[in-house]
XYZ file of C-alpha atoms in Angstrom:
228
model
C 13.671 4.289 -32.179
C 16.379 6.287 -30.389
C 18.746 4.903 -27.782
C 16.852 6.830 -25.091
C 13.474 5.087 -25.568
C 14.508 2.208 -23.343
C 16.058 4.488 -20.719
C 12.895 6.604 -20.520
C 10.728 3.458 -20.376
C 12.717 2.151 -17.423
C 12.745 5.512 -15.647
C 8.946 5.778 -15.948
C 7.982 2.218 -14.994
C 4.551 2.027 -13.309
C 5.954 1.360 -9.848
C 5.320 3.647 -6.827
C 8.933 4.722 -6.466
C 11.080 7.580 -7.859
C 13.005 6.985 -11.126
C 16.265 5.132 -10.433
C 19.462 7.155 -10.521
C 21.131 4.809 -12.998
C 18.578 5.881 -15.596
C 18.471 9.530 -14.549
C 22.260 9.823 -14.832
C 22.110 8.926 -18.516
C 19.214 11.303 -19.127
C 20.900 14.202 -17.347
C 24.145 13.572 -19.223
C 22.230 13.786 -22.490
C 21.136 17.359 -21.686
C 24.765 18.477 -21.887
C 25.315 16.890 -25.285
C 25.513 19.017 -28.418
C 24.551 16.239 -30.848
C 20.775 16.550 -30.556
C 20.377 14.216 -27.587
C 17.951 16.614 -25.888
C 15.619 16.228 -28.856
C 15.846 12.437 -28.644
C 15.182 12.361 -24.878
C 12.165 14.702 -25.161
C 10.786 12.763 -28.119
C 11.034 9.559 -26.105
C 9.459 11.221 -23.060
C 6.482 12.766 -24.868
C 4.365 9.573 -25.145
C 4.609 9.022 -21.420
C 2.448 12.095 -20.788
C -0.349 10.364 -22.752
C -0.251 7.126 -20.770
C -3.493 6.064 -19.007
C -1.469 5.215 -15.872
C -1.129 8.218 -13.571
C 2.035 6.793 -11.992
C 3.813 6.750 -15.373
C 2.718 10.335 -16.098
C 3.830 11.542 -12.684
C 7.249 9.921 -13.060
C 7.593 11.460 -16.533
C 7.010 14.890 -14.946
C 9.688 14.126 -12.363
C 12.108 13.111 -15.116
C 11.462 16.360 -16.966
C 11.812 18.434 -13.795
C 15.094 16.704 -12.955
C 16.393 17.407 -16.465
C 15.685 21.108 -15.947
C 16.989 21.238 -12.387
C 20.079 18.993 -12.531
C 20.878 19.015 -16.214
C 21.882 21.723 -18.690
C 18.944 24.033 -17.910
C 19.415 26.353 -20.880
C 19.749 23.500 -23.359
C 16.580 21.803 -22.127
C 14.450 24.941 -21.881
C 15.711 26.420 -25.128
C 14.669 23.287 -26.987
C 11.302 22.906 -25.258
C 10.428 26.615 -25.626
C 10.765 26.281 -29.369
C 8.740 23.078 -29.613
C 5.382 21.741 -28.532
C 6.586 18.175 -28.389
C 5.480 17.520 -24.777
C 2.090 19.294 -24.764
C 2.044 19.489 -20.974
C -1.206 21.413 -20.916
C -3.022 18.293 -22.067
C -1.832 16.140 -19.140
C -5.061 16.439 -17.173
C -7.159 15.492 -20.212
C -5.978 11.861 -20.325
C -8.126 8.734 -19.942
C -7.136 6.918 -16.757
C -7.449 3.168 -16.318
C -9.565 2.938 -13.173
C -7.614 5.708 -11.472
C -8.686 9.046 -10.130
C -5.541 11.116 -10.889
C -4.453 13.539 -8.160
C -5.206 17.202 -8.784
C -1.529 18.034 -8.363
C -0.715 15.933 -11.406
C -2.085 18.672 -13.647
C -0.774 21.409 -11.316
C 2.744 19.984 -11.563
C 2.451 19.809 -15.359
C 1.186 23.401 -15.519
C 4.119 24.589 -13.407
C 6.672 22.972 -15.714
C 4.786 24.327 -18.746
C 4.799 27.812 -17.254
C 8.502 27.560 -16.639
C 9.118 26.621 -20.271
C 6.936 29.461 -21.536
C 8.676 31.920 -19.178
C 12.012 30.926 -20.726
C 10.549 31.437 -24.228
C 9.455 34.994 -23.294
C 12.400 36.076 -21.142
C 15.269 34.116 -22.798
C 16.401 32.974 -19.343
C 15.045 30.848 -16.485
C 14.182 33.253 -13.638
C 14.130 30.463 -11.037
C 17.564 29.113 -11.908
C 19.039 32.608 -12.227
C 17.686 33.601 -8.822
C 18.895 30.359 -7.191
C 22.399 30.826 -8.616
C 22.375 34.493 -7.629
C 21.449 33.651 -4.028
C 24.069 30.892 -3.877
C 26.828 33.076 -5.308
C 25.901 35.873 -2.948
C 26.227 33.520 0.036
C 29.525 32.119 -1.280
C 30.846 35.640 -1.831
C 29.912 36.683 1.678
C 31.603 33.592 3.134
C 34.747 34.231 1.061
C 34.834 37.841 2.208
C 34.519 36.785 5.858
C 37.294 34.221 5.397
C 39.633 36.779 3.801
C 38.988 39.251 6.580
C 39.671 36.680 9.276
C 42.869 35.332 7.670
C 44.446 38.263 5.847
C 43.091 41.360 7.568
C 41.067 44.241 6.146
C 43.771 45.310 3.625
C 43.534 42.181 1.445
C 42.304 42.553 -2.132
C 39.266 40.909 -3.752
C 39.429 37.676 -5.722
C 39.130 37.403 -9.478
C 35.817 35.541 -9.314
C 33.984 38.362 -7.519
C 33.019 40.123 -10.765
C 31.358 36.954 -12.034
C 29.427 36.558 -8.808
C 28.385 40.217 -8.936
C 27.134 39.881 -12.520
C 24.968 36.869 -11.553
C 23.694 38.706 -8.499
C 22.720 41.700 -10.582
C 20.874 39.469 -13.085
C 19.038 37.731 -10.263
C 17.950 41.073 -8.809
C 17.261 42.943 -12.032
C 13.527 43.303 -11.311
C 14.512 45.616 -8.450
C 16.287 47.982 -10.768
C 14.499 47.458 -14.103
C 12.486 50.437 -15.358
C 9.034 50.316 -16.885
C 10.533 51.429 -20.200
C 12.839 48.405 -20.159
C 9.956 45.954 -19.671
C 9.422 45.815 -15.892
C 5.671 45.253 -16.082
C 5.944 42.575 -18.744
C 8.634 40.630 -16.915
C 6.883 40.980 -13.566
C 3.700 39.563 -15.069
C 5.542 36.515 -16.418
C 7.345 35.870 -13.142
C 4.100 36.295 -11.160
C 2.334 33.784 -13.364
C 5.180 31.352 -12.771
C 4.979 31.892 -9.014
C 1.210 31.297 -9.101
C 1.633 27.897 -10.782
C 4.362 26.997 -8.298
C 2.133 27.816 -5.323
C -0.589 25.604 -6.733
C 1.727 22.606 -6.284
C 1.555 20.700 -3.022
C 4.163 18.034 -3.765
C 3.883 15.956 -0.611
C 2.145 12.612 -0.159
C 0.294 11.960 -3.432
C -2.170 9.122 -3.449
C -3.258 7.375 -6.640
C -6.031 4.885 -5.981
C -7.918 2.287 -8.042
C -11.613 3.071 -7.892
C -12.539 -0.587 -7.257
C -9.704 -1.701 -5.049
C -8.580 -0.865 -1.520
C -4.861 -0.950 -2.263
C -3.156 2.303 -3.152
C 0.191 3.613 -4.251
C 1.478 6.476 -2.175
C 4.112 8.777 -3.631
C 6.298 10.964 -1.467
C 8.652 12.886 -3.728
C 9.302 15.727 -1.343
C 13.060 15.277 -1.623
C 12.871 15.565 -5.441
C 10.679 18.621 -5.620
C 10.928 20.358 -2.245
C 12.942 23.090 -3.920
C 11.073 23.695 -7.174
C 14.077 25.037 -9.075
């Protein structure tokens, strides 16, 4: 048993609330480690996707998504793209204890699975690259406006502009990529990823017991409103 089994268990408790930050902080920190911690976290997380409780499975998906979004994205996706440890495609095939699982449970799992497979085929995460490209472009434009307003039009550019330009070019490479360089192949992969993203409606999930009136309502819009 790894040291992350207890952390994952607490983060995925069957309560209708998002995983607590005190657990997520440890999990996110593990993604930046170079001592195999990503493997240990994913190994501890894998059984949660087989749980008969839909709340536990949903929270496990949120934990995984947060690892990708807020952690070391390349470390997480590089490991998962070379392993079938999570088997996200099997999420909708579970046996649920009196629950009718929401359709978006499997949609959410398919989106994360598609993102992992896209990384395996492209060797980069197109969503993260595009998000960073857009952010760096906005920052670069703001810096340029500030330089013009404070130093006049004759001031020179900063040293970080070349880094920002390189990220921007990577984020926009589909616009300039030729068919010979793999435009159609990469477009197909990105389009499939977009399709799985659009299938997600992450707002107001309801997981209900078939024989009881009480229900647990999830609203994780703040966690997954930007699916990056």
